[in-house]
Coordinates of C-alpha atoms and ligand atoms in Angstrom, one line a residue:
M1 CA 0.0 0.0 0.0
Q2 CA 1.4 3.4 -0.9
G3 CA 0.2 6.3 1.3
E4 CA 1.2 9.8 0.5
F5 CA 2.7 10.3 3.9
G6 CA 2.6 7.0 5.6
P7 CA 5.3 4.3 5.7
L8 CA 5.3 1.9 2.8
V9 CA 5.4 -1.6 4.2
E10 CA 7.0 -4.2 2.1
G11 CA 7.4 -7.6 3.6
S12 CA 9.1 -7.2 6.9
S13 CA 11.0 -4.0 5.9
I14 CA 9.6 -0.5 6.1
R15 CA 10.5 2.0 3.4
Y16 CA 9.5 5.6 3.5
S17 CA 8.2 7.6 0.5
Q18 CA 10.3 10.6 -0.6
K19 CA 7.5 13.0 0.6
T20 CA 7.6 11.3 4.0
M21 CA 11.4 11.6 4.2
S22 CA 11.4 15.3 3.4
D23 CA 8.6 15.9 5.9
M24 CA 10.6 14.2 8.5
N25 CA 13.7 16.3 7.7
D26 CA 11.6 19.5 7.9
Q27 CA 10.2 18.4 11.3
E28 CA 13.6 17.5 12.5
Q29 CA 15.0 20.9 11.4
A30 CA 12.0 22.7 13.0
I31 CA 12.3 21.0 16.3
S32 CA 16.1 21.6 16.4
K33 CA 15.6 25.2 15.6
A34 CA 12.8 25.5 18.2
A35 CA 15.1 23.9 20.9
G36 CA 17.9 26.3 20.0
V37 CA 15.5 29.3 20.3
V38 CA 14.1 28.1 23.6
R39 CA 17.6 27.2 25.0
S40 CA 18.9 30.7 24.4
A41 CA 15.9 32.6 25.7
R42 CA 16.4 34.5 28.9
R43 CA 12.7 34.9 29.4
L44 CA 10.0 32.5 28.1
A45 CA 6.3 32.7 27.8
A46 CA 3.7 30.3 26.5
L47 CA 0.2 30.9 25.2
T48 CA -2.0 27.8 25.3
G49 CA -5.4 26.9 24.0
A50 CA -7.9 24.0 23.9
G51 CA -5.6 21.8 21.8
I52 CA -3.2 21.2 24.7
S53 CA -6.0 19.6 26.6
A54 CA -7.3 17.6 23.7
E55 CA -5.0 14.6 24.6
S56 CA -6.5 14.7 28.1
G57 CA -9.9 14.0 26.5
L58 CA -11.4 17.5 26.4
Q59 CA -13.1 18.7 23.3
T60 CA -11.7 21.7 21.4
F61 CA -14.0 24.5 20.3
R62 CA -13.5 24.6 16.6
G63 CA -12.9 22.0 14.0
A64 CA -14.1 18.5 14.0
G65 CA -16.4 17.7 17.0
G66 CA -16.3 21.3 18.1
L67 CA -20.1 21.7 18.3
W68 CA -22.1 21.2 21.4
E69 CA -25.6 19.9 20.6
G70 CA -25.3 21.6 17.2
H71 CA -24.3 25.0 18.7
R72 CA -21.1 26.9 18.1
V73 CA -19.4 28.3 21.2
E74 CA -20.1 31.8 19.9
E75 CA -23.8 31.0 20.4
V76 CA -23.5 29.7 24.0
A77 CA -20.6 31.7 25.5
T78 CA -22.2 35.1 25.4
P79 CA -24.0 37.3 28.0
H80 CA -26.9 37.5 25.6
A81 CA -27.3 33.7 25.6
F82 CA -27.2 33.7 29.4
R83 CA -29.9 36.4 29.7
R84 CA -32.1 34.7 27.1
D85 CA -31.8 31.2 28.5
P86 CA -29.6 30.7 31.6
A87 CA -30.7 27.0 31.9
F88 CA -29.4 26.2 28.4
V89 CA -26.1 27.9 29.1
W90 CA -25.7 26.2 32.5
R91 CA -26.4 22.8 30.9
F92 CA -23.4 23.4 28.7
Y93 CA -21.2 24.5 31.6
N94 CA -22.4 21.8 34.0
L95 CA -21.5 19.1 31.5
R96 CA -18.1 20.6 31.0
R97 CA -17.6 20.9 34.8
A98 CA -18.6 17.3 35.2
N99 CA -16.0 16.3 32.6
L100 CA -13.3 18.0 34.5
A101 CA -13.6 15.4 37.3
K102 CA -12.7 12.7 34.8
V103 CA -9.6 14.2 33.1
A104 CA -6.0 14.7 34.1
P105 CA -3.1 16.7 32.7
N106 CA -1.1 15.0 29.8
P107 CA 2.6 15.1 28.9
G108 CA 2.1 18.4 27.1
H109 CA 1.0 20.1 30.3
Q110 CA 3.8 18.4 32.2
A111 CA 6.4 19.6 29.7
L112 CA 5.4 23.2 30.5
V113 CA 5.8 22.5 34.2
H114 CA 9.3 21.3 33.4
L115 CA 10.1 24.6 31.6
E116 CA 8.8 26.6 34.6
E117 CA 11.0 24.6 36.9
R118 CA 14.1 25.1 34.7
W119 CA 13.6 28.8 33.9
G120 CA 12.0 29.7 37.3
A121 CA 8.5 31.1 37.8
D122 CA 9.9 34.7 37.4
A123 CA 11.2 34.0 33.9
F124 CA 8.5 31.7 32.6
T125 CA 4.9 32.8 32.3
L126 CA 2.1 30.5 31.2
V127 CA -0.8 32.4 29.7
T128 CA -3.7 30.2 29.0
Q129 CA -7.1 30.7 27.3
N130 CA -8.2 27.4 28.9
V131 CA -10.7 27.3 31.7
D132 CA -10.1 23.7 32.6
G133 CA -7.5 24.2 35.4
L134 CA -5.2 21.5 34.0
H135 CA -2.1 23.6 34.0
F136 CA -2.5 24.2 37.8
A137 CA -3.3 20.5 38.2
A138 CA -0.1 19.5 36.4
G139 CA 1.9 21.7 38.8
S140 CA 2.5 25.0 36.9
Q141 CA 2.4 28.0 39.2
N142 CA 2.9 31.1 37.2
V143 CA -0.3 30.6 35.2
L144 CA -2.5 33.5 34.0
E145 CA -6.0 32.2 33.2
I146 CA -7.1 35.0 30.9
H147 CA -10.5 33.5 30.1
G148 CA -11.3 32.6 33.7
T149 CA -12.0 29.2 35.1
L150 CA -14.8 26.7 35.1
R151 CA -14.0 25.9 38.8
R152 CA -15.2 29.3 40.0
V153 CA -18.7 30.9 39.9
R154 CA -19.6 34.5 40.0
C155 CA -22.9 36.2 41.0
S156 CA -24.5 38.0 38.2
G157 CA -26.1 40.3 40.8
C158 CA -23.4 41.2 43.5
D159 CA -20.3 40.0 41.6
R160 CA -19.2 37.8 44.5
T161 CA -17.0 34.9 43.3
E162 CA -16.6 31.5 44.8
D163 CA -14.4 28.5 44.1
R164 CA -16.7 25.5 43.7
G165 CA -14.1 23.1 42.3
V166 CA -15.8 20.4 40.2
E167 CA -18.7 19.7 42.6
A168 CA -22.1 19.2 41.0
L169 CA -24.2 22.4 40.9
P170 CA -27.9 22.8 40.5
D171 CA -29.3 23.3 37.0
L172 CA -29.8 27.0 37.9
P173 CA -27.5 27.8 40.8
R174 CA -28.2 31.0 42.9
C175 CA -26.1 33.3 45.1
E176 CA -26.4 32.6 48.8
A177 CA -25.8 36.3 49.5
C178 CA -28.3 38.0 47.2
G179 CA -30.3 35.3 45.5
E180 CA -29.4 36.3 42.0
L181 CA -28.3 33.7 39.4
L182 CA -24.7 32.5 39.6
R183 CA -22.7 32.2 36.3
P184 CA -19.4 30.5 35.5
D185 CA -16.5 32.8 36.2
V186 CA -15.3 32.7 32.6
V187 CA -15.0 35.3 29.9
W188 CA -17.7 35.3 27.3
F189 CA -17.7 37.1 23.9
Q190 CA -18.1 40.8 24.2
E191 CA -16.8 40.7 27.8
S192 CA -13.5 42.3 28.9
L193 CA -10.7 40.1 30.1
P194 CA -9.9 40.2 33.8
P195 CA -8.0 43.5 34.0
G196 CA -5.0 42.7 36.3
I197 CA -4.5 39.4 34.6
W198 CA -4.6 40.7 31.1
E199 CA -2.0 43.4 31.8
R200 CA 0.3 40.8 33.4
A201 CA -0.1 38.6 30.3
E202 CA 0.8 41.5 27.9
R203 CA 3.8 42.4 30.0
A204 CA 5.1 38.8 30.2
V205 CA 4.7 38.3 26.4
S206 CA 6.3 41.6 25.6
E207 CA 9.3 40.8 27.8
A208 CA 9.8 37.3 26.5
D209 CA 12.6 36.3 24.1
C210 CA 10.5 33.4 22.9
L211 CA 6.8 32.7 23.0
L212 CA 5.4 29.2 22.6
V213 CA 2.0 29.1 21.1
V214 CA 0.4 25.8 21.8
G215 CA -2.9 24.3 20.7
T216 CA -4.8 27.4 19.8
S217 CA -6.5 28.3 16.5
A218 CA -5.5 31.9 17.3
V219 CA -8.8 33.4 16.1
V220 CA -10.1 34.8 19.4
Y221 CA -9.0 38.2 20.4
P222 CA -7.5 39.9 22.3
A223 CA -5.7 36.6 23.2
A224 CA -4.5 36.0 19.7
G225 CA -3.1 39.5 19.6
L226 CA -0.5 38.4 22.2
I227 CA 1.4 36.7 19.3
D228 CA 1.8 40.1 17.5
V229 CA 2.7 41.8 20.8
A230 CA 5.5 39.2 21.3
R231 CA 6.9 39.6 17.8
W232 CA 6.7 43.3 17.9
H233 CA 8.9 43.3 21.0
G234 CA 11.4 41.0 19.2
A235 CA 10.4 37.5 20.5
T236 CA 10.7 34.5 18.3
V237 CA 7.4 32.7 18.2
V238 CA 7.2 28.9 18.1
E239 CA 3.9 27.3 17.3
V240 CA 2.9 23.8 18.3
N241 CA -0.3 22.7 16.7
S242 CA -1.6 19.6 15.0
E243 CA -3.1 21.7 12.2
P244 CA -2.1 24.7 10.2
T245 CA -3.4 28.1 11.6
G246 CA -3.2 31.5 10.1
A247 CA -1.0 32.8 13.0
A248 CA 2.2 34.7 12.0
V249 CA 4.9 32.7 13.7
D250 CA 8.6 32.0 13.2
V251 CA 8.8 28.2 13.7
V252 CA 6.1 25.6 13.3
L253 CA 6.0 22.3 15.0
R254 CA 3.2 20.3 13.4
G255 CA 1.8 17.5 15.5
P256 CA 0.2 16.8 18.9
A257 CA 1.4 18.9 21.8
G258 CA 1.5 15.8 24.1
R259 CA 4.3 14.4 21.9
L260 CA 6.1 17.5 20.6
L261 CA 6.4 19.5 23.9
P262 CA 8.1 16.6 25.7
E263 CA 10.4 16.1 22.7
L264 CA 11.3 19.8 22.7
V265 CA 12.1 19.7 26.4
R266 CA 14.3 16.6 25.9
R267 CA 16.4 18.5 23.5
L268 CA 17.1 21.5 25.7
Ligands
BJW301 C1 -3.9 20.6 18.9 C2 -4.3 19.4 19.3 C3 -3.2 18.6 19.9 C4 -6.1 20.1 18.5 N1 -2.0 19.2 19.9 N2 -2.8 21.2 18.9 C5 -10.5 41.7 17.0 C6 -10.8 41.2 15.8 C7 -11.9 40.4 15.6 C8 -12.8 40.1 16.6 C9 -12.5 40.7 17.9 C10 -11.4 41.5 18.1 N3 -11.4 41.8 19.4 C11 -12.4 41.3 20.0 C12 -13.2 40.6 19.1 C13 -14.4 39.9 19.4 C14 -14.3 38.6 20.1 C15 -13.5 37.7 19.1 O1 -12.3 37.4 19.2 N4 -14.2 37.1 18.2 C16 -13.6 36.2 17.2 C17 -14.3 34.8 17.3 C18 -13.7 36.8 15.8 N5 -13.6 38.7 21.3 C19 -14.2 39.0 22.5 O2 -15.4 39.2 22.5 C20 -13.4 39.0 23.7 N6 -13.7 40.2 24.5 C21 -13.3 41.4 24.1 O3 -12.8 41.6 23.1 O4 -13.7 42.4 25.0 C22 -13.6 43.7 24.6 C23 -15.0 44.2 24.5 C24 -15.6 44.6 25.7 C25 -16.9 45.1 25.7 C26 -17.6 45.2 24.4 C27 -17.0 44.7 23.3 C28 -15.7 44.3 23.3 C29 -13.7 37.9 24.7 C30 -13.3 36.5 24.1 C31 -13.8 35.4 25.1 C32 -13.6 34.0 24.5 N7 -14.2 33.1 25.3 C33 -14.2 31.7 25.0 C34 -15.1 30.9 26.0 C35 -14.5 30.9 27.4 C36 -15.4 30.1 28.3 C37 -15.6 28.7 27.9 O5 -14.7 27.9 27.7 O6 -16.8 28.4 27.7 O7 -12.8 31.2 25.2 S1 -14.5 31.3 23.3 C38 -13.4 30.0 23.2 O8 -12.4 30.3 22.2 C39 -12.7 29.9 24.5 C40 -11.2 29.7 24.1 O9 -10.4 30.1 25.2 C41 -11.1 30.5 22.9 C42 -10.0 30.2 22.0 O10 -10.1 28.9 21.5 P1 -8.9 27.9 21.3 O11 -8.3 27.6 22.6 O12 -7.9 28.5 20.3 O13 -9.5 26.6 20.8 P2 -9.9 26.2 19.3 O14 -10.8 25.0 19.4 O15 -10.3 27.3 18.5 O16 -8.5 25.7 18.7 C43 -7.9 24.5 19.1 C44 -6.6 24.3 18.4 O17 -5.9 23.2 18.9 C45 -6.8 24.1 16.9 O18 -5.9 25.0 16.2 C46 -6.3 22.6 16.7 O19 -5.7 22.4 15.5 C47 -5.4 22.5 17.8 N8 -5.2 21.1 18.4 N9 -5.6 19.1 19.1 C48 -1.8 20.5 19.4 N10 -3.3 17.4 20.4
ZN302 ZN1 -25.0 37.7 44.8

């Protein structure tokens, strides 16, 4: 059988097509280059998205399987959707909260812990768009959750926040203090990012010599704009993604983060 990219199996020996060989050389060059860039960076930052948690079993937002009951995230994760039908929105979030109890960090998350240990939390900042808490669960400490977290709720009346972990919540949870509806403490479309945290993310990225962009489609702003901020300040941007994105980056590592990040760390 001759696959365009796959190995050609002949009897007991495995030959590779020319296309596969040149892809392997490109990948080898890219990972060596990325390792060199990371090694020589005084300050590092990473921007992660849903793709880094895909190998833990969590769905991404876009691409195959990215719909929830036929709805795009843009239809569910908005203040308008919550006002119109809070039970519908809570169903989406309660399912995702329940999923969190079943998943664990994967080698991609752990590789980023390793980078923080090696560079020190002062010189390595992990900016994540993810709300799943898996970077903290893996052991990363300097993590900026710019889109909030599923583990916290916030009162839509008095703004009080509370950590509820992954405990099961009622279909329509209410605030004990004022009786108004609680909502997940995450950032929906048309909402501002948490002010202090966003400023720290911008600063970390603008001070970094290298930014690793992992598992994000880089279509949601202002998070995706961090890539331009980094480059504008002279950082080299290394993307790790299983699929092409339109992001303007310097080095591309194409493949699963759970394999490529540990490989990158091994080469440092
Ligand atoms: C793997 C892999 C493996 C798979 N290994 N890779 C400028 C231009 C255009 C629009 C705007 C703009 N500025 C603002 C906007 C509007 C809007 C926006 O960006 N819209 C775009 C969709 C066009 N932004 C906002 O509204 C933001 N707020 C804002 O701007 O406030 C200012 C304001 C205030 C007041 C009035 C008006 C404006 C807020 C954005 C909030 C986003 N929130 C969500 C939901 C969070 C809660 C929840 O989880 O439910 O955040 S949306 C969703 O997308 C979530 C994610 O964090 C975010 C990004 O998604 P991500 O992580 O990139 O996931 P995917 O699925 O897109 O990609 C996964 C990737 O992984 C893929 O590339 C795969 O290939 C890859 N992958 N497996 C490696 N194993
Ligand atoms: Zn309240």
